[in-house]
Amino acid sequence: MEVFREIQGLRHFLSAYKQQRKSIGFVPTMGALHQGHLELVRKSMSQNDITVCSIFVNPTQFNNPSDLEKYPRDVDADLAKLEKISCGVVFLPDVDEMYDKEIFVNIHFGYLENVMEGKFRPGHFKGVGLIVAKLFNVVLPSRAYFGTKDLQQLAIITQLCRELLFDIEIIPVQTVREPDGLAMSSRNELLSSSERPQATDLYKALLFAREKLIDKESVESVKKNVRDFFESDSAVELEYFEIVNTDDLQNISDIGEAKRVSLCLAGYLGKVRLIDNISLY
Ligand code: AMP
């Protein structure tokens, strides 16, 4: 496994693959790797000649400085996990390698960045868009892999590629879950042992809501039931629960004939912020 900390070395290494028209798969991450991340890497390895996994805790996407500080980091363990599954290349830049002292470029995503996650994490998606665009320009991948766990991020990156004409195929990968249903997340490491079992409430609420919608209960009533559940029966403090069109994230008020519908929520368990979503069908 090749490990690069500098853009120049990585570009030079990948140029040989480009010249031979070999496909490059790319998996951007912020580290503290779990099976969800590794699933993205495996998928990329199965579809490309070489796979690059980046590990970079991107400061510009954290609206809350203490969240950035607390974000779990364990580079040695990450490298061991990637080596074990025979990932080809790891890119491990530091902040100065990725950012100039001053940042002038600011990418807006319109309403896509103002709903759900964007509403509660102002500026988050501008930071995501900027770092992913930079990483795309460094790696120049043929395909890039993103988890559907971060559904809004996937929509933002898809839009970024469309509008900035990146010639990259975006491949969504299904959420990998713990046996009890909790979506794997680097942030799960921050949960205390008493909080950990309570974290399954997010997935349970999503399954409950899906069942009710399939039984033709109205969107309004399902939303109310979910909110009531978190208010009275859960330690999770709900931030939002939305039922949206999967592609453009617009709220859906009546399921009707809609085919691509996602149920999305976020909440705090103690100081840890968790998100999850499932599709209706
Ligand atoms: P992160 O390190 O949290 O920025 O995540 C890096 C990539 O892994 C993103 O595309 C995430 O959507 C994806 N990812 C995170 N958790 C999971 C999971 N449980 N299953 C599948 N993909 C995931």
Coordinates of C-alpha atoms and ligand atoms in Angstrom, one line a residue:
M1 CA 0.0 0.0 0.0
E2 CA 1.4 3.4 -1.0
V3 CA 0.9 6.3 1.4
F4 CA 1.2 9.9 0.3
R5 CA 1.1 13.0 2.4
E6 CA 1.8 15.4 -0.4
I7 CA -0.2 16.2 -3.5
Q8 CA 2.8 16.2 -5.8
G9 CA 3.8 12.6 -4.9
L10 CA 0.3 11.3 -5.3
R11 CA -0.2 13.1 -8.7
H12 CA 3.1 11.7 -10.0
F13 CA 2.2 8.1 -8.9
L14 CA -1.3 8.3 -10.4
S15 CA -0.1 9.8 -13.7
A16 CA 1.3 6.4 -14.7
Y17 CA -2.2 4.9 -14.3
K18 CA -3.7 7.8 -16.2
Q19 CA -1.3 7.3 -19.1
Q20 CA -2.2 3.7 -19.3
R21 CA -5.9 4.6 -19.2
K22 CA -6.4 2.6 -16.1
S23 CA -9.4 3.4 -13.9
I24 CA -9.0 5.2 -10.6
G25 CA -11.5 4.7 -7.8
F26 CA -11.6 7.3 -5.0
V27 CA -13.0 7.1 -1.5
P28 CA -12.8 10.3 0.5
T29 CA -13.1 9.9 4.3
M30 CA -12.3 11.7 7.5
G31 CA -10.8 8.6 9.1
A32 CA -11.7 6.7 12.2
L33 CA -12.5 4.0 9.7
H34 CA -15.3 1.4 10.3
Q35 CA -16.9 -1.3 8.1
G36 CA -19.0 1.3 6.3
H37 CA -15.9 3.1 5.0
L38 CA -14.3 -0.2 4.2
E39 CA -17.3 -1.3 2.2
L40 CA -16.8 1.8 0.0
V41 CA -13.2 0.9 -0.5
R42 CA -14.0 -2.7 -1.3
K43 CA -16.6 -1.6 -3.8
S44 CA -14.1 0.7 -5.4
M45 CA -11.5 -2.0 -5.5
S46 CA -13.9 -4.3 -7.3
Q47 CA -14.7 -1.8 -10.0
N48 CA -11.3 0.0 -10.6
D49 CA -7.7 -0.8 -11.4
I50 CA -6.5 1.2 -8.4
T51 CA -8.2 2.7 -5.4
V52 CA -7.3 5.8 -3.5
C53 CA -8.7 6.4 0.0
S54 CA -8.1 9.8 1.4
I55 CA -8.2 10.5 5.2
F56 CA -8.6 14.2 6.0
V57 CA -10.5 15.8 8.8
N58 CA -11.7 18.8 6.8
P59 CA -11.8 21.9 9.1
T60 CA -14.0 24.0 6.7
Q61 CA -16.9 21.7 7.1
F62 CA -17.1 22.0 10.9
N63 CA -19.3 24.8 12.0
N64 CA -18.6 24.0 15.6
P65 CA -14.9 24.2 16.7
S66 CA -15.4 21.7 19.6
D67 CA -16.9 19.2 17.2
L68 CA -13.8 19.4 15.1
E69 CA -11.6 19.1 18.1
K70 CA -13.5 16.0 19.4
Y71 CA -13.7 14.3 16.1
P72 CA -12.1 10.8 16.5
R73 CA -8.7 10.3 14.9
D74 CA -6.6 7.1 14.8
V75 CA -4.4 7.1 11.7
D76 CA -2.4 4.1 12.6
A77 CA -5.5 1.9 13.1
D78 CA -6.9 3.3 9.8
L79 CA -3.8 2.4 7.9
A80 CA -3.8 -1.1 9.3
K81 CA -7.4 -1.6 8.3
L82 CA -6.8 -0.3 4.7
E83 CA -3.6 -2.5 4.4
K84 CA -5.6 -5.5 5.6
I85 CA -8.1 -5.2 2.7
S86 CA -5.2 -4.4 0.2
C87 CA -6.3 -0.8 -0.6
G88 CA -3.8 0.5 -3.2
V89 CA -3.2 4.1 -2.1
V90 CA -3.9 6.2 0.9
F91 CA -3.7 10.0 0.7
L92 CA -3.1 11.6 4.1
P93 CA -2.6 15.4 3.6
D94 CA -2.3 17.9 6.4
V95 CA -4.4 21.1 6.5
D96 CA -1.6 23.2 4.9
E97 CA -1.3 20.8 2.0
M98 CA -5.0 21.2 1.2
Y99 CA -5.6 24.9 2.0
D100 CA -3.9 28.2 1.3
K101 CA -3.8 30.6 4.3
E102 CA -6.7 32.6 2.8
I103 CA -9.7 31.0 1.2
F104 CA -11.5 33.0 -1.5
V105 CA -13.6 30.4 -3.3
N106 CA -17.0 29.8 -1.9
I107 CA -19.3 27.2 -3.5
H108 CA -23.1 27.6 -2.9
F109 CA -25.6 24.9 -3.4
G110 CA -28.8 26.9 -3.2
Y111 CA -31.7 25.3 -1.3
L112 CA -29.8 21.9 -1.2
E113 CA -27.5 23.3 1.4
N114 CA -30.2 25.0 3.5
V115 CA -32.5 22.1 4.4
M116 CA -32.0 19.3 6.9
E117 CA -28.3 19.0 7.7
G118 CA -27.6 22.4 6.2
K119 CA -30.2 24.1 8.4
F120 CA -28.5 22.9 11.6
R121 CA -24.9 23.0 10.4
P122 CA -24.6 26.3 8.6
G123 CA -21.7 26.4 6.1
H124 CA -21.2 22.6 6.4
F125 CA -21.9 21.8 2.7
K126 CA -19.8 24.7 1.4
G127 CA -16.9 23.1 3.2
V128 CA -17.8 19.7 1.9
G129 CA -18.1 21.0 -1.7
L130 CA -14.8 22.8 -1.5
I131 CA -12.8 19.9 -0.1
V132 CA -14.3 17.3 -2.4
A133 CA -13.7 19.6 -5.5
K134 CA -10.1 20.0 -4.4
L135 CA -9.6 16.3 -3.8
F136 CA -11.2 15.4 -7.2
N137 CA -8.7 17.8 -8.8
V138 CA -5.8 16.0 -7.1
V139 CA -6.9 12.4 -7.7
L140 CA -8.8 12.9 -11.0
P141 CA -10.7 9.7 -10.4
S142 CA -12.9 7.8 -12.8
R143 CA -15.3 6.9 -10.1
A144 CA -15.9 8.2 -6.6
Y145 CA -17.8 6.4 -3.8
F146 CA -20.1 8.0 -1.3
G147 CA -22.3 6.5 1.4
T148 CA -26.1 7.0 1.2
K149 CA -25.9 7.4 5.0
D150 CA -25.0 11.0 4.1
L151 CA -27.8 11.4 1.7
Q152 CA -27.6 15.2 1.5
Q153 CA -23.9 15.0 0.9
L154 CA -24.5 12.6 -2.0
A155 CA -27.0 15.0 -3.5
I156 CA -24.6 18.0 -3.1
I157 CA -21.7 16.0 -4.7
T158 CA -23.9 14.9 -7.6
Q159 CA -24.8 18.5 -8.2
L160 CA -21.2 19.6 -7.9
C161 CA -20.1 17.2 -10.6
R162 CA -23.0 18.1 -12.9
E163 CA -22.4 21.8 -12.7
L164 CA -18.6 21.9 -12.6
L165 CA -18.4 19.2 -15.3
F166 CA -16.3 16.8 -13.3
D167 CA -16.0 13.7 -15.5
I168 CA -16.5 11.4 -12.5
E169 CA -19.0 8.7 -12.0
I170 CA -20.5 9.0 -8.5
I171 CA -21.3 5.6 -7.0
P172 CA -23.7 5.5 -4.0
V173 CA -23.1 2.8 -1.4
Q174 CA -25.8 1.5 1.0
T175 CA -25.5 2.2 4.7
V176 CA -23.7 -0.5 6.7
R177 CA -25.3 -1.1 10.1
E178 CA -24.4 -2.7 13.4
P179 CA -26.3 -5.9 14.2
D180 CA -28.8 -3.9 16.2
G181 CA -29.5 -1.5 13.3
L182 CA -27.4 1.5 14.3
A183 CA -25.8 3.1 11.2
M184 CA -22.0 2.7 11.5
S185 CA -20.4 6.1 12.1
S186 CA -17.1 7.4 13.4
R187 CA -19.1 9.4 15.9
N188 CA -20.5 6.2 17.5
E189 CA -17.1 5.9 19.2
L190 CA -18.0 9.0 21.2
L191 CA -21.1 7.4 22.8
S192 CA -20.9 6.2 26.4
S193 CA -21.8 2.6 27.2
S194 CA -25.2 3.7 28.5
E195 CA -25.9 5.8 25.5
R196 CA -24.9 3.2 22.9
P197 CA -28.0 1.0 23.2
Q198 CA -30.3 4.1 23.1
A199 CA -28.7 5.1 19.8
T200 CA -30.8 2.5 18.0
D201 CA -33.9 4.7 18.5
L202 CA -33.0 6.6 15.3
Y203 CA -33.2 3.5 13.1
K204 CA -36.2 2.1 15.1
A205 CA -38.1 5.4 14.5
L206 CA -37.3 5.2 10.7
L207 CA -38.5 1.6 10.4
F208 CA -41.7 2.6 12.3
A209 CA -42.3 5.6 10.1
R210 CA -41.7 3.5 6.9
E211 CA -44.2 0.9 8.1
K212 CA -46.8 3.5 8.8
L213 CA -46.3 5.3 5.4
I214 CA -46.6 1.9 3.6
D215 CA -49.9 1.4 5.6
K216 CA -51.1 4.7 4.0
E217 CA -50.9 6.8 7.1
S218 CA -50.5 10.5 6.1
V219 CA -47.1 12.2 6.1
E220 CA -48.3 14.7 8.6
S221 CA -49.5 12.1 11.1
V222 CA -46.3 10.0 10.7
K223 CA -44.2 13.1 11.3
K224 CA -46.1 13.9 14.4
N225 CA -45.9 10.3 15.8
V226 CA -42.1 10.3 15.3
R227 CA -41.7 13.7 17.0
D228 CA -43.9 12.5 19.9
F229 CA -41.9 9.3 20.2
F230 CA -38.6 11.3 20.6
E231 CA -40.2 13.8 23.0
S232 CA -41.7 11.3 25.4
D233 CA -39.9 7.9 24.9
S234 CA -36.4 8.5 23.9
A235 CA -33.1 9.9 25.2
V236 CA -32.4 11.2 21.7
E237 CA -33.1 14.9 21.3
L238 CA -34.5 15.1 17.7
E239 CA -33.3 17.9 15.5
Y240 CA -35.3 17.1 12.4
F241 CA -37.3 14.3 10.8
E242 CA -38.1 14.9 7.2
I243 CA -39.7 12.9 4.4
V244 CA -38.2 14.0 1.1
N245 CA -37.7 13.2 -2.5
T246 CA -34.4 11.3 -2.6
D247 CA -33.0 13.1 -5.6
D248 CA -33.7 16.8 -4.9
L249 CA -34.4 16.6 -1.1
Q250 CA -37.7 18.5 -1.5
N251 CA -40.2 17.8 1.2
I252 CA -43.0 15.5 0.3
S253 CA -46.4 16.2 1.9
D254 CA -48.3 13.3 0.2
I255 CA -46.6 10.1 -0.8
G256 CA -49.1 9.4 -3.7
E257 CA -47.2 7.9 -6.6
A258 CA -43.8 9.1 -5.5
K259 CA -41.2 6.3 -6.0
R260 CA -37.9 7.7 -4.7
V261 CA -38.7 8.8 -1.1
S262 CA -36.3 9.0 1.8
L263 CA -37.0 9.3 5.5
C264 CA -34.2 11.3 7.1
L265 CA -33.5 12.4 10.7
A266 CA -30.8 13.7 13.0
G267 CA -30.6 14.1 16.8
Y268 CA -28.3 14.4 19.8
L269 CA -27.7 11.7 22.2
G270 CA -25.9 13.5 25.0
K271 CA -23.3 15.5 23.2
V272 CA -23.0 13.2 20.1
R273 CA -24.9 14.2 17.0
L274 CA -26.2 11.2 14.9
I275 CA -27.9 11.1 11.6
D276 CA -29.6 8.3 9.7
N277 CA -32.0 7.8 6.8
I278 CA -33.8 4.9 4.9
S279 CA -35.6 4.8 1.6
L280 CA -39.4 4.2 1.6
Y281 CA -39.3 1.3 -0.8
Ligands
AMP1 P1 -16.8 10.3 6.7 O1 -15.5 9.7 7.1 O2 -17.8 10.3 7.9 O3 -16.7 11.6 6.1 O4 -17.4 9.3 5.7 C1 -16.7 9.0 4.5 C2 -17.6 8.3 3.5 O5 -18.1 7.1 4.2 C3 -18.9 9.1 3.2 O6 -19.2 8.9 1.8 C4 -19.9 8.4 4.1 O7 -21.3 8.6 3.6 C5 -19.5 7.0 4.1 N1 -20.0 6.3 5.2 C6 -20.0 6.7 6.5 N2 -20.7 5.8 7.3 C7 -21.1 4.8 6.5 C8 -21.9 3.6 6.7 N3 -22.3 3.3 7.9 N4 -22.2 2.8 5.6 C9 -21.7 3.2 4.4 N5 -21.0 4.3 4.1 C10 -20.7 5.1 5.1

